[in-house]
Tab-separated table of C-alpha atoms in Angstrom:
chain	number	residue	atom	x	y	z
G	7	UNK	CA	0.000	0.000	0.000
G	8	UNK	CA	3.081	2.320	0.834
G	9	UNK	CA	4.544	1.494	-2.282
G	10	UNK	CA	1.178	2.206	-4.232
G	11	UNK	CA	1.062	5.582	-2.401
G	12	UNK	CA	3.850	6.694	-3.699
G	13	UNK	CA	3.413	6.051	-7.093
G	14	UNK	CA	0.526	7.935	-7.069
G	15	UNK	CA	2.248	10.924	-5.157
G	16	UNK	CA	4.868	10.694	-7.853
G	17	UNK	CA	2.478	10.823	-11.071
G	18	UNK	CA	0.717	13.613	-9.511
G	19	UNK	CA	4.043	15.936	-8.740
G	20	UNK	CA	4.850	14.616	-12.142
G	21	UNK	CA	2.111	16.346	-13.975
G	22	UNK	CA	2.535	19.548	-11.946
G	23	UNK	CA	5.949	20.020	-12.435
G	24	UNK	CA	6.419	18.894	-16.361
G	25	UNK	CA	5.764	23.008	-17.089
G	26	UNK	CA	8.870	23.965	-15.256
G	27	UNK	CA	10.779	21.340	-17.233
G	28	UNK	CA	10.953	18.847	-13.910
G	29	UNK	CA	11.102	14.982	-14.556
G	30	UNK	CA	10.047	12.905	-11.978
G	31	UNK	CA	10.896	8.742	-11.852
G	32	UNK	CA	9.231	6.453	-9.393
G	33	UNK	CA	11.949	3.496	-8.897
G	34	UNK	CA	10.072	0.091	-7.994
G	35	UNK	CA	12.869	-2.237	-7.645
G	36	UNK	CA	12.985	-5.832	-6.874
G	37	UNK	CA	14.901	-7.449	-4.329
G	38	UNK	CA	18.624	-6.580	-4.758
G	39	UNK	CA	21.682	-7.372	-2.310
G	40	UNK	CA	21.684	-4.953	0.121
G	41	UNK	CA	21.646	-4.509	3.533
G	42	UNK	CA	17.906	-3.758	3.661
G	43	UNK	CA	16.935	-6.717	5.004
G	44	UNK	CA	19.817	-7.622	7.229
G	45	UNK	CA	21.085	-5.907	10.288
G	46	UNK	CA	20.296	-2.299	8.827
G	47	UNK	CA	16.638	-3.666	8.824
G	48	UNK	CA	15.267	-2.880	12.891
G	49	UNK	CA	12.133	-5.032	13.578
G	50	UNK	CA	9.422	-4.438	16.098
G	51	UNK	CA	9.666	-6.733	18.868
G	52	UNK	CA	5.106	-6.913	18.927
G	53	UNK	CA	3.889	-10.136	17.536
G	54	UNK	CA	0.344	-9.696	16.596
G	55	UNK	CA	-1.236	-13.151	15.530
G	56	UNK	CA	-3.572	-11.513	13.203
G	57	UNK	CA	-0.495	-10.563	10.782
G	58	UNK	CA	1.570	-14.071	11.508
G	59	UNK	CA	0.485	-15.344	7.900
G	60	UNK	CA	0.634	-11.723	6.041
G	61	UNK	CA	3.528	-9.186	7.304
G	62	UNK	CA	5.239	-11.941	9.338
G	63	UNK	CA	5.546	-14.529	7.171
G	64	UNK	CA	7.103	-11.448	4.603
G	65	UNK	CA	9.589	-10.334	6.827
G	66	UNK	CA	10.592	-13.930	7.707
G	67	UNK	CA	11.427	-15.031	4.036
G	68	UNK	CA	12.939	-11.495	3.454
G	69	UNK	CA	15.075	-12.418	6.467
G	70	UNK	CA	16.015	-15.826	4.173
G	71	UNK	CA	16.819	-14.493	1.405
G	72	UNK	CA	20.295	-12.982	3.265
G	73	UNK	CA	22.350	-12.228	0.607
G	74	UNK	CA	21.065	-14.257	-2.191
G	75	UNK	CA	18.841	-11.339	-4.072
G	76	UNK	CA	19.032	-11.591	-7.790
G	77	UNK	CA	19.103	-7.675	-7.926
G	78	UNK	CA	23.126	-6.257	-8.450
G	79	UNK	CA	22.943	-3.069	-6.639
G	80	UNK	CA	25.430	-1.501	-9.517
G	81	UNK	CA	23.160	-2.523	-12.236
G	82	UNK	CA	20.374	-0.510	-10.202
G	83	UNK	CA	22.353	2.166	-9.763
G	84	UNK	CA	23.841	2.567	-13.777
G	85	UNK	CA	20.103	2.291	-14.711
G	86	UNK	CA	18.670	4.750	-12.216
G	87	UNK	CA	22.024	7.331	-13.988
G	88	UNK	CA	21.091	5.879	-17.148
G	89	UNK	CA	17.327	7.725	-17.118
G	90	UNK	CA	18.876	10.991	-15.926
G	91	UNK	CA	20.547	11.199	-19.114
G	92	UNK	CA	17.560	10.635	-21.771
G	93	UNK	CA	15.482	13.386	-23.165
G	94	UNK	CA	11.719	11.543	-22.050
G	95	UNK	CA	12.827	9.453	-18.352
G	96	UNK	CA	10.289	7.036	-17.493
G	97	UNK	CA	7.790	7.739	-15.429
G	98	UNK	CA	7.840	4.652	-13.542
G	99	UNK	CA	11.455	2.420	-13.514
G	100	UNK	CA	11.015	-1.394	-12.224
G	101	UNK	CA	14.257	-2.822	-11.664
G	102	UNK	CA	14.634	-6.445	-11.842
G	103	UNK	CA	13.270	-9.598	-13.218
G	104	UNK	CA	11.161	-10.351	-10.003
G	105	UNK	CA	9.691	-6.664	-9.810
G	106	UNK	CA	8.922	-6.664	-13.213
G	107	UNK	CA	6.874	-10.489	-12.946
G	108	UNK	CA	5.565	-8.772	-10.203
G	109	UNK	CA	4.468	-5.141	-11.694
G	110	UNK	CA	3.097	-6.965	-14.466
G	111	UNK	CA	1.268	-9.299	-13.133
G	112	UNK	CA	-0.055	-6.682	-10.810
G	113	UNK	CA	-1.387	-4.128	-13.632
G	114	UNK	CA	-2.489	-7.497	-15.402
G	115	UNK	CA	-5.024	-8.525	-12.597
G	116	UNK	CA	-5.768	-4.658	-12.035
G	117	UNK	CA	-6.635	-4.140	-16.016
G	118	UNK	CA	-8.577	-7.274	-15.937
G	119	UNK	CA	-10.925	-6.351	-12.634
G	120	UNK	CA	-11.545	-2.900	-14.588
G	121	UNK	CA	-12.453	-4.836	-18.044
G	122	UNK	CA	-14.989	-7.622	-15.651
G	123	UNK	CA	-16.925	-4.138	-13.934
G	124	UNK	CA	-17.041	-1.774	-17.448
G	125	UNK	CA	-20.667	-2.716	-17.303
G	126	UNK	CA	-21.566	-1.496	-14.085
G	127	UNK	CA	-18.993	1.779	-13.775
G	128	UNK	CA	-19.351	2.952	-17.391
G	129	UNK	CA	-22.816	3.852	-17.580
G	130	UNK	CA	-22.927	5.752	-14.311
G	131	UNK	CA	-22.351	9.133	-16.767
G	132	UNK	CA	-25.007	11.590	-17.519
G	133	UNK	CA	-26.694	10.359	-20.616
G	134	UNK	CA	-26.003	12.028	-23.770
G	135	UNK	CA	-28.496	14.222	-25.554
C-alpha cells in the first residue's frame, strides 16, 4: 500500500511540475543485495497473531533471502544514472526480473478487474443528448 502511495504521489508531482521542465521517476525495484533486510533492517519486537500469515511470514522469508537477491545493486544504480541522461525518463522504472513479474502481473489482474466491472462503472455518466 506504501509502495502504491507513492506512485501515485509521484504521477501527480509529475504532472505539476512537467511546465517547469521537472522529470520525476518512481523506482520500484525488486529485491537486490543490500543490507535492507539484514542488520540495517530494525524489527518491532510486537507479535500480533492476526499478521503471523501476512507481514510476518514477509519479513521472515525477506530475512532468508540474506544475501542471495538476484538484484546487483550496480546494475540498479547505472540504470537509475542511465534515465537521468535521456530526453523523455520514465515515469515509472522497475528494476529487476522479479519486480517486473511482479508489476506486471499486478497491472495485469488490475486491467482485468476494470475490463470484468465496465458494465456497471461505465454507464454511471449523464446520458447524452
Amino acid at each position: 500500500a506504501t509502495k502504491h502511495a507513492v506512485e501515485g504521489w509521484a504521477d501527480a508531482l509529475a504532472d505539476e511540475v512537467a511546465p517547469l521542465g521537472i522529470k520525476v521517476t518512481c523506482v520500484a525495484p525488486g529485491p537486490f543485495r543490500t543490507d535492507w533486510a539484514g542488520r540495517s533492517l530494525h524489527k518491532t519486537t510486537s507479535r500480533l497473531a492476526d499478521y503471523a500469515e501476512t507481514v510476518a511470514a514477509r519479513m521472515n522469508a525477506m530475512a532468508q533471502r540474506g544475501k542471495n537477491q538476484p538484484g546487483d545493486p550496480a546494475r540498479a544504480a547505472a540504470a537509475m544514472i542511465h534515465i537521468t541522461e535521456v530526453d523523455k525518463p520514465p515515469l515509472h522504472l522497475v528494476l529487476g526480473a522479479f519486480g517486473m513479474n511482479a508489476v506486471t502481473n499486478k497491472l495485469k489482474e488490475s486491467l482485468t478487474e476494470v475490463e470484468a466491472w465496465r458494465a456497471v462503472g461505465e454507464p454511471t455518466d449523464f446520458p447524452k443528448g
